[in-house]
Short mmCIF file of C-alpha atoms in Angstrom, two decimals:
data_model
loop_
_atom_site.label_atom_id
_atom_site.label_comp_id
_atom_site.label_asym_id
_atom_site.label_seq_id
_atom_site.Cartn_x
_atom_site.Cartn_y
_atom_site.Cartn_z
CA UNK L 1 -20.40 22.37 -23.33
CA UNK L 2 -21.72 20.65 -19.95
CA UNK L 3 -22.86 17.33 -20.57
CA UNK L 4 -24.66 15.82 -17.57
CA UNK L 5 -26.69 11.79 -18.20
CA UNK L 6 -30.27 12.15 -17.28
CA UNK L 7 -30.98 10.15 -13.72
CA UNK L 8 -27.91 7.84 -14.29
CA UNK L 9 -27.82 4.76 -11.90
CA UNK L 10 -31.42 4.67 -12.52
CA UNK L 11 -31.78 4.92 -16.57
CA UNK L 12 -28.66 1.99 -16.22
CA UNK L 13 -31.20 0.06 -14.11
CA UNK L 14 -33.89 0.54 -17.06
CA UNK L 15 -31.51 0.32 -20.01
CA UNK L 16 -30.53 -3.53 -18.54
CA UNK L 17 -34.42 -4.31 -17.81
CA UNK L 18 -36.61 -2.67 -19.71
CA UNK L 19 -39.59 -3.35 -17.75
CA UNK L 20 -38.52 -0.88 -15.42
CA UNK L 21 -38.93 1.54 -18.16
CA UNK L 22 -40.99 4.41 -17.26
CA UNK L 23 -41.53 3.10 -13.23
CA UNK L 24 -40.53 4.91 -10.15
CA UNK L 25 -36.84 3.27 -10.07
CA UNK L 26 -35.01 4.42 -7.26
CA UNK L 27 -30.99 3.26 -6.35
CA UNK L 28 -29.64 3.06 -2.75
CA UNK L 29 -32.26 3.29 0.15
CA UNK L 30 -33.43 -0.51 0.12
CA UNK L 31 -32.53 -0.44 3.68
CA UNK L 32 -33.66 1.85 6.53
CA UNK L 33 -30.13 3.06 6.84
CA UNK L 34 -29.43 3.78 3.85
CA UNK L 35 -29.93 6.82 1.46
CA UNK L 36 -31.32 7.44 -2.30
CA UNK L 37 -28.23 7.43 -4.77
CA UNK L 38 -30.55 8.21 -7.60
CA UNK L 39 -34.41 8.36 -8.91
CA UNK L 40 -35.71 8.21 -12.30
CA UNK L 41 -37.81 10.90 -13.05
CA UNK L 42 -41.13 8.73 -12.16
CA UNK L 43 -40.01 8.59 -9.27
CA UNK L 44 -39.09 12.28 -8.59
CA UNK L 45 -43.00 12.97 -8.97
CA UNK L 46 -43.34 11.73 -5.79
CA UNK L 47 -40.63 14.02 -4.25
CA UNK L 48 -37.82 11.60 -3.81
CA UNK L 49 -34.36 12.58 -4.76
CA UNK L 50 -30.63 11.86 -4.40
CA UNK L 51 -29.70 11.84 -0.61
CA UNK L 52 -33.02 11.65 0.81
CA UNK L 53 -33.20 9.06 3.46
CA UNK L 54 -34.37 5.51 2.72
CA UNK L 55 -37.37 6.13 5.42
CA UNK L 56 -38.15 9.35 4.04
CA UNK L 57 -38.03 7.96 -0.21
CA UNK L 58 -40.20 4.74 0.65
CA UNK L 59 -42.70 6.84 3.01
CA UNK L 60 -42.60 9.48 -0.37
CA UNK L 61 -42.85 6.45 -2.52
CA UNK L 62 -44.01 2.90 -1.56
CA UNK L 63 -44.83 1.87 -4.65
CA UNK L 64 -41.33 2.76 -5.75
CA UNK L 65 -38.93 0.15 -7.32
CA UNK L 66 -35.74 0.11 -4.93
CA UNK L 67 -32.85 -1.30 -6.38
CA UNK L 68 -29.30 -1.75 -4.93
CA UNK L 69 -26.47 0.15 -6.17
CA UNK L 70 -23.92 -1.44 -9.06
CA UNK L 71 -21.14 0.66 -8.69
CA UNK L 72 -18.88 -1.67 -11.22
CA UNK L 73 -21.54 -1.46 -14.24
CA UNK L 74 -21.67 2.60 -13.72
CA UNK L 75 -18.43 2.56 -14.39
CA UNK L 76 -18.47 0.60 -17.28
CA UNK L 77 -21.20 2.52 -19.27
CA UNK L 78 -19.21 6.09 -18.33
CA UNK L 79 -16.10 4.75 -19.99
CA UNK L 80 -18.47 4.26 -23.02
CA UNK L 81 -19.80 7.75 -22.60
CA UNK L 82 -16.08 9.28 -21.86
CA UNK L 83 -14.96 7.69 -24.61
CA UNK L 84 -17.37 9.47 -27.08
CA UNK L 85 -16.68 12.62 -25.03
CA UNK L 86 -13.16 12.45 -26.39
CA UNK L 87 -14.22 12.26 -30.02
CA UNK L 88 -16.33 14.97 -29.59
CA UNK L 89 -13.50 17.41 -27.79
CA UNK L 90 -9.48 17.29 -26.95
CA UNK L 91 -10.22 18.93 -23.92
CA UNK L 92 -12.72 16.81 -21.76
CA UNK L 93 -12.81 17.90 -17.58
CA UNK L 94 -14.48 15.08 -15.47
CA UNK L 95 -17.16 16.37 -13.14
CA UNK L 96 -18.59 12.95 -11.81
CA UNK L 97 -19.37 9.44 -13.48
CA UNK L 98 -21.51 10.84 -15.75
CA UNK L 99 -21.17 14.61 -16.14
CA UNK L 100 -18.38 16.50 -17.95
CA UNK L 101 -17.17 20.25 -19.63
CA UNK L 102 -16.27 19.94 -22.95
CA UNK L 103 -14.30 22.78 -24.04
CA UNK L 104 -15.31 23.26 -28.01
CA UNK L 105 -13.37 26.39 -29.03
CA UNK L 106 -12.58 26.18 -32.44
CA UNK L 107 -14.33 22.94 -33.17
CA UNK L 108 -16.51 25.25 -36.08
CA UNK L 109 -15.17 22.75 -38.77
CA UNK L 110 -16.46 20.11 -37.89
CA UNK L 111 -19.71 21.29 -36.67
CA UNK L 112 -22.28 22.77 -38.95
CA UNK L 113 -24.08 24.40 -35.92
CA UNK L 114 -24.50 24.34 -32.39
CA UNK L 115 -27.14 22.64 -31.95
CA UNK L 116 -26.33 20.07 -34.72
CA UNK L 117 -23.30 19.08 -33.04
CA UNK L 118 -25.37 18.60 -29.70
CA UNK L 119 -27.36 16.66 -30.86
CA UNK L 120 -25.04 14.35 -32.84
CA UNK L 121 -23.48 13.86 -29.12
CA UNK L 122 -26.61 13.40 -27.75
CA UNK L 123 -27.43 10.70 -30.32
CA UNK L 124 -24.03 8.68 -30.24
CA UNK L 125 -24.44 8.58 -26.19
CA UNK L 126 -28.22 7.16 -26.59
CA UNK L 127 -27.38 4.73 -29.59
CA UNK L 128 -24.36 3.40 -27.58
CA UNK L 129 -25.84 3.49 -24.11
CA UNK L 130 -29.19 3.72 -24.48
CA UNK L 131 -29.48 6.49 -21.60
CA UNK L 132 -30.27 10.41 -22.85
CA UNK L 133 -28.12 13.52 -22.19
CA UNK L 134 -28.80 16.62 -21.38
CA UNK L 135 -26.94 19.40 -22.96
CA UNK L 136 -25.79 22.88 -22.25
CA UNK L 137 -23.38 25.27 -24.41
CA UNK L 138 -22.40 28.43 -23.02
CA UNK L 139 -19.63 31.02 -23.09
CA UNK L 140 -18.66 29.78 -19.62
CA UNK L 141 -18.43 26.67 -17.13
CA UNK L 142 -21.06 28.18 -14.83
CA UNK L 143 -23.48 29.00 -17.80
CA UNK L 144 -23.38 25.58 -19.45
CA UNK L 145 -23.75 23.38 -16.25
CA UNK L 146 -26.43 25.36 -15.30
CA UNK L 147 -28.35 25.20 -18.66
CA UNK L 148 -27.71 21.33 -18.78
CA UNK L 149 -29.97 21.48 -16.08
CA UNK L 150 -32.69 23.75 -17.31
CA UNK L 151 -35.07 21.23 -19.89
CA UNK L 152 -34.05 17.89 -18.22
CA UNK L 153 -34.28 15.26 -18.92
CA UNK L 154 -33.20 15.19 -22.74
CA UNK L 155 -32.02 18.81 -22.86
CA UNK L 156 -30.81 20.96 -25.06
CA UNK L 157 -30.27 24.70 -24.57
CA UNK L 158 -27.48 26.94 -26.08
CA UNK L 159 -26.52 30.32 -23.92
CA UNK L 160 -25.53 32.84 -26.97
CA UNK L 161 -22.92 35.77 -26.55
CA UNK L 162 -24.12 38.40 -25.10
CA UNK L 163 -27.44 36.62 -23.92
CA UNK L 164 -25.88 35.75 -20.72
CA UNK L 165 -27.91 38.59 -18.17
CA UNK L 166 -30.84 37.69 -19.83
CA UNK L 167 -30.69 34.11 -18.98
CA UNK L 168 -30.13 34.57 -15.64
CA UNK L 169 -32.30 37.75 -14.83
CA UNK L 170 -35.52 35.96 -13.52
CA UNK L 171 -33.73 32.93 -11.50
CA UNK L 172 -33.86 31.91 -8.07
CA UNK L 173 -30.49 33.19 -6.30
CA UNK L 174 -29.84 29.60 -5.73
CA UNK L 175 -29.03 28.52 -8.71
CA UNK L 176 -25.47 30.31 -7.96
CA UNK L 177 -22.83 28.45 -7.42
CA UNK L 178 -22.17 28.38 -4.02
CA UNK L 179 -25.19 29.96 -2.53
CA UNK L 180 -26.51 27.69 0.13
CA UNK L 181 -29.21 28.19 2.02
CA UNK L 182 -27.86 30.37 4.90
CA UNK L 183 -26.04 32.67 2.36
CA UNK L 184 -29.56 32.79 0.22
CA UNK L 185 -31.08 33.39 3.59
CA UNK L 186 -29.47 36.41 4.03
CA UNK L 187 -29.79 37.43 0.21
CA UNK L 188 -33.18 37.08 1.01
CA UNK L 189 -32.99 39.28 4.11
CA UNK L 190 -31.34 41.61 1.87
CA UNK L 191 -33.72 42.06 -0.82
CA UNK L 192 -32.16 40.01 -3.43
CA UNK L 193 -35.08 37.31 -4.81
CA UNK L 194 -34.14 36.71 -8.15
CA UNK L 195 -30.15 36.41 -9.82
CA UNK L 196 -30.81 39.85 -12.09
CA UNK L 197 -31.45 41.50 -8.18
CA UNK L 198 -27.75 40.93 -7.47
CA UNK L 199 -26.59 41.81 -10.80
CA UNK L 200 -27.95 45.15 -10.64
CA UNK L 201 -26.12 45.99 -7.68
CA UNK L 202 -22.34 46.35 -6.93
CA UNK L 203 -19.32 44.29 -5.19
CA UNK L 204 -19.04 47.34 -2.85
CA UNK L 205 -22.18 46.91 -1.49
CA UNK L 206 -22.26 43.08 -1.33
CA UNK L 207 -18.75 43.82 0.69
CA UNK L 208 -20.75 44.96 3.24
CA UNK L 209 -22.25 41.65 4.27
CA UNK L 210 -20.45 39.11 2.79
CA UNK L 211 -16.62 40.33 2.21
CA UNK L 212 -14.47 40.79 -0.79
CA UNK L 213 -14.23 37.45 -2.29
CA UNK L 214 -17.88 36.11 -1.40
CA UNK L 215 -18.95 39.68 -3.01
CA UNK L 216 -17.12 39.06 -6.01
CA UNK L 217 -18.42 35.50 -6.64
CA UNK L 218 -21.70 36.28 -6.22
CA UNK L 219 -21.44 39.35 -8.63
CA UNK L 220 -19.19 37.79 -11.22
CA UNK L 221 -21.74 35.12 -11.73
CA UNK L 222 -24.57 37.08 -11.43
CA UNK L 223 -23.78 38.69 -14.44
CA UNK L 224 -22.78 35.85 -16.25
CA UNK L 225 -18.80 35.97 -15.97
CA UNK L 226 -16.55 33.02 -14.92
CA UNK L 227 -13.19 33.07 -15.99
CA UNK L 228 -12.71 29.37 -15.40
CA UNK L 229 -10.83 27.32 -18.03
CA UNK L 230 -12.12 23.64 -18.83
CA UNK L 231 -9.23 21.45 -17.20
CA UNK L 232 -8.78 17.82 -18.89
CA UNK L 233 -6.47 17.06 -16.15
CA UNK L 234 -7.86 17.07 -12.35
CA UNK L 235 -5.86 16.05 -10.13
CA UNK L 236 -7.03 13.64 -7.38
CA UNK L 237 -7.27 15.45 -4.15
CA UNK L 238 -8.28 11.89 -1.69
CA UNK L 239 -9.30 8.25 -2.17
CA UNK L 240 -11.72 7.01 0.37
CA UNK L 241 -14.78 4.68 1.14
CA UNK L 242 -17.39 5.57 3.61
CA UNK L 243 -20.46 2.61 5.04
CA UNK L 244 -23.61 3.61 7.08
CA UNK L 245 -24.51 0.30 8.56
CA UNK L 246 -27.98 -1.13 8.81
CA UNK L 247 -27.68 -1.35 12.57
CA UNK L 248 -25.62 0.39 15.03
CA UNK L 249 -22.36 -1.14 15.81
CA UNK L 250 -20.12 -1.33 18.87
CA UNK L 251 -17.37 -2.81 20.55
CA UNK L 252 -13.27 -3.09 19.20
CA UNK L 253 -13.55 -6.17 17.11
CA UNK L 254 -15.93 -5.47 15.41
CA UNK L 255 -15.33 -1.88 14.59
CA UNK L 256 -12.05 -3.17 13.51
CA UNK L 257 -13.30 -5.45 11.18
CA UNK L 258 -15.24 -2.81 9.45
CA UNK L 259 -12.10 -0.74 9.40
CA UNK L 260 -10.44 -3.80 7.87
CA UNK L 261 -13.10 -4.14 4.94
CA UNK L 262 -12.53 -0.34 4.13
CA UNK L 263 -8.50 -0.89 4.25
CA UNK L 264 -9.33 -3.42 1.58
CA UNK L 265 -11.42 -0.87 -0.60
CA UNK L 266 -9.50 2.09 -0.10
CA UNK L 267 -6.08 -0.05 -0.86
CA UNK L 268 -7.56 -1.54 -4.18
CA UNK L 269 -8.68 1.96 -5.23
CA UNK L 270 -5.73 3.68 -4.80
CA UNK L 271 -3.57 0.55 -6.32
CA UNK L 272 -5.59 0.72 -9.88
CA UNK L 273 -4.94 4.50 -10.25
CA UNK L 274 -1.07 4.00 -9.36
CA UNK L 275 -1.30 6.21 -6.50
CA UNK L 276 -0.13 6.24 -2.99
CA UNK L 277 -1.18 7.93 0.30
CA UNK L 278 0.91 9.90 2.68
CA UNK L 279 -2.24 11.17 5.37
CA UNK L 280 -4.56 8.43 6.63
CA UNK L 281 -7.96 9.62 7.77
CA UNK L 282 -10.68 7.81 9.71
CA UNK L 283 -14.30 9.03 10.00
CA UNK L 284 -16.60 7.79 13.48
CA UNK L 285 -20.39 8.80 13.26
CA UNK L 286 -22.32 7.88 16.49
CA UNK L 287 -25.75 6.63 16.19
CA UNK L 288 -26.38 10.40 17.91
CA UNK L 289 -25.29 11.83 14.83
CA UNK L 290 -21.57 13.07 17.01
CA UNK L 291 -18.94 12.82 13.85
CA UNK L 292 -15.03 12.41 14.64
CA UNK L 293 -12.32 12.31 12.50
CA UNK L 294 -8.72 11.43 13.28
CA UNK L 295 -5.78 11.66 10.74
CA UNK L 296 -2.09 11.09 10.87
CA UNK L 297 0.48 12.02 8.33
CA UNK L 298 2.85 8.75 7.65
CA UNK L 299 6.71 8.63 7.21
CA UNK L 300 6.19 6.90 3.86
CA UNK L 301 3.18 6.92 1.63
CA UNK L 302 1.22 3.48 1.09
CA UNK L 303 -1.67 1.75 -0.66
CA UNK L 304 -1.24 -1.38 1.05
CA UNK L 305 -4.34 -2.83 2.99
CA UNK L 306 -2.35 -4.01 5.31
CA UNK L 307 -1.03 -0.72 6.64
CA UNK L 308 -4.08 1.54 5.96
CA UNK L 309 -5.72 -1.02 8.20
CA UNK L 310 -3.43 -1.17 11.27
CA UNK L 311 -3.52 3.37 10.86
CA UNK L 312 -7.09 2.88 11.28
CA UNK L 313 -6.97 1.14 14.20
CA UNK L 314 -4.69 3.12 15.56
CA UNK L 315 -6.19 5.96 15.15
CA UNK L 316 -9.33 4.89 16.10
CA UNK L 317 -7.95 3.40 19.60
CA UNK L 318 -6.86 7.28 20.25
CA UNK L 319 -10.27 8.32 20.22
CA UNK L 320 -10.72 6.47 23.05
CA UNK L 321 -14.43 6.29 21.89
CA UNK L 322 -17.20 3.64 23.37
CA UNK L 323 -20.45 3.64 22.40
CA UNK L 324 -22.75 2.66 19.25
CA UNK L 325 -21.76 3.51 15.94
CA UNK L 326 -23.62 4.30 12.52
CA UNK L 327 -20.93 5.09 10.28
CA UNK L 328 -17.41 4.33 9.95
CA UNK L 329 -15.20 6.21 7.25
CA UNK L 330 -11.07 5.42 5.89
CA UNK L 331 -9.49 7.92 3.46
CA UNK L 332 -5.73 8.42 2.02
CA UNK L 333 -5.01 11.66 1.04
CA UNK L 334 -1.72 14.19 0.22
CA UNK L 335 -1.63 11.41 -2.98
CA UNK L 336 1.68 10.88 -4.60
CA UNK L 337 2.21 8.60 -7.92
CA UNK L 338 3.84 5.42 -7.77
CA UNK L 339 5.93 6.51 -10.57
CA UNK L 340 7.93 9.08 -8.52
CA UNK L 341 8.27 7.23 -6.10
CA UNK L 342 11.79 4.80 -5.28
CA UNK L 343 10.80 1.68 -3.87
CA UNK L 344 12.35 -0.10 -1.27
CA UNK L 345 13.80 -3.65 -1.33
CA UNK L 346 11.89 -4.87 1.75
CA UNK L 347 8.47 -3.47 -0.19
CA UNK L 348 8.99 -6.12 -2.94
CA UNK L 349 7.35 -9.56 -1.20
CA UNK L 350 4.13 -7.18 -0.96
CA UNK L 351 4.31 -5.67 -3.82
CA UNK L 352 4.41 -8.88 -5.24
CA UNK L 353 1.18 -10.12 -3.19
CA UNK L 354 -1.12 -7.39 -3.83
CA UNK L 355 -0.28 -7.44 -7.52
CA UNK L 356 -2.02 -10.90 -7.32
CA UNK L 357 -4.64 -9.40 -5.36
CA UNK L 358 -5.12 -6.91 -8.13
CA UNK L 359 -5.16 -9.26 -10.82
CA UNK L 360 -7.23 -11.57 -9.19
CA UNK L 361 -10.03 -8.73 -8.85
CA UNK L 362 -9.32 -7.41 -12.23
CA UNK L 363 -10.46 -10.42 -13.85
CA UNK L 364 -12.84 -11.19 -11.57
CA UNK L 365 -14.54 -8.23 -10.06
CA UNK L 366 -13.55 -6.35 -6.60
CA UNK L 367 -15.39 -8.91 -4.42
CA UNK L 368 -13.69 -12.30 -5.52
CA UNK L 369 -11.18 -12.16 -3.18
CA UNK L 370 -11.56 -11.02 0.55
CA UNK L 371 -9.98 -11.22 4.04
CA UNK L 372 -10.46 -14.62 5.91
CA UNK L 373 -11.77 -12.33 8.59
CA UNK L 374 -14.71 -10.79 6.87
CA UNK L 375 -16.24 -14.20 5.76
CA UNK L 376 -19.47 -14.26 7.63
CA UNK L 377 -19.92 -17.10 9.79
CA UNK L 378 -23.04 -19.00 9.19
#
């Protein structure tokens, strides 16, 4: 089962005022700079979707209702929804904030049918949340995600044994996994319109043009087959926090001080999921659209602000770069737990500090306590 909320961020929005209940709501893009995080379906009419520039989504959509985005009260109303996940299945893989597989072999007990237990899930998730769900139970994880996505928003549709070719037969190519638009481009060049056109053919002759494992892929799922199991456990490849700024920035200090309010994020993200990071990365977008990145691999792994910060800069002086900037990027990656980790006696004064930090922002949100430094003068 692929469960997948209906225009998330956006239904949130209408679920907390409902007088933006059936209006072209649209998350992220208030600002030039910025881009759409989501659109409710009004909205959508008008062409404007998730990571469409701000110009482009209020030129689409004037009349649209732009909202900024509430990353802590997403959050919040997934746990809900994860949390009924888990009743519903022991084995429960996290896609996003709000889509999931839910492996439900041998649940038959406890469901009468298919579609009955759907729509039980369905109903908890709206009662609770007040947002719909779209649904779709399949043999596979390829199957299901994709018919989650075929009678949105509020759908339901089921993918029976040995129905699989016939579901896919008449679809676009790129509704494969994987096929972007240069591969589809040459499917197209090919001869291959529709998902059944590539299922009729062989791996041998999609060898040809796109090599053994690309040939493979695109044959496996053409004809319905993934061997992929539903894994409740994914590990955490990275922790990072990305900002396009409203205007283009330049200059050391105040680069730096961007690079200081990302140290902060990054640092408080990878505190409250007890992990640390051994490779720092930076990320430098020009306002030409030029993107660097710069990473080092440290001696000791960290999740202090403190020393993600001073990377940064360091990393960021060996660019050598001057000019105007648009976006600036900090990530920790090759993540280790704190748990298997020994801790050294010299760690323990900040240790100490950022566990007040942490507590401080756990009881009262993520922006209660800051850097002197990023207190705008007024």
């Amino acid at each position: 089962m692929h469960v997948d909320m209906d225009a998330f961020f956006a239904s949130v929005e209408q679920v907390d005022n409902p007088a933006l209940a059936d209006k072209p709501v649209i998350v992220g893009g208030i600002k030039n700079r910025g881009v759409v995080c989501t659109a409710s379906y009004a909205a959508r009419k008008y062409g404007v979707h998730s990571a469409m520039p701000a110009l482009q989504a209020h030129k689409l959509c004037p009349q649209g209702i732009f909202l900024p985005v509430r990353h802590e009260r997403y959050r919040a109303v997934s746990k809900k929804i994860f949390t009924i996940f888990a009743e519903f299945s022991p084995i429960v893989e996290p896609l996003s904030i709000d889509e999931a597989f839910l492996d439900i072999t041998g649940m038959e007990k406890i469901y009468k049918t298919l579609p009955d237990y759907a729509c039980r899930l369905k109903k908890r998730i709206l009662q609770q949340t007040g947002i719909h769900a779209s649904v779709g139970i399949a043999p596979n994880k390829f199957l299901a995600k994709l018919a989650s996505d075929l009678q949105k928003p509020d759908g339901l549709v089921i993918v029976e044994y040995g129905r699989e070719r016939q579901l896919l037969e008449h679809l676009p190519i790129s509704r494969l996994w994987g096929v972007g638009t240069k591969t589809a481009e040459k499917l197209n060049a090919l001869g291959y319109r529709e998902i059944g056109d590539i299922a009729k053919t062989t791996i041998a002759v999609l060898k040809k043009y796109f090599g053994i494992k690309t040939a493979t892929h695109l044959w496996q799922l053409s004809n319905g087959i993934d061997e992929r199991q539903v894994e409740s456990e994914r590990s955490i490849k990275s922790i990072g926090n990305e900002e396009t700024y409203d205007e283009d920035i330049e200059g050391k200090v105040v680069i730096e001080r961007k690079f200081l309010a990302l140290a902060g994020k990054v640092g408080w993200r990878l505190r409250s999921k007890a992990l640390k990071a051994r490779t720092i990365s930076i990320k430098v977008r020009t306002n030409n659209f030029v993107t660097y990145t710069r990473s080092v691999t440290l001696t000791e792994a960290t999740n202090f602000d403190a020393v993600l910060y001073d990377t940064a800069k360091k990393l960021f002086k060996d660019l050598h770069f001057v000019g105007k900037v648009r976006l600036l990027g900090l990530t920790g990656s090759g993540l280790v737990h704190i748990e298997e980790m020994s801790l050294f006696v010299n760690d323990e004064k900040q240790i100490k500090l950022y566990k007040t930090i942490d507590a401080i922002k756990m009881k009262f949100g993520s922006q209660s306590i800051t850097k002197a430094q990023l207190i705008e003068k007024k």
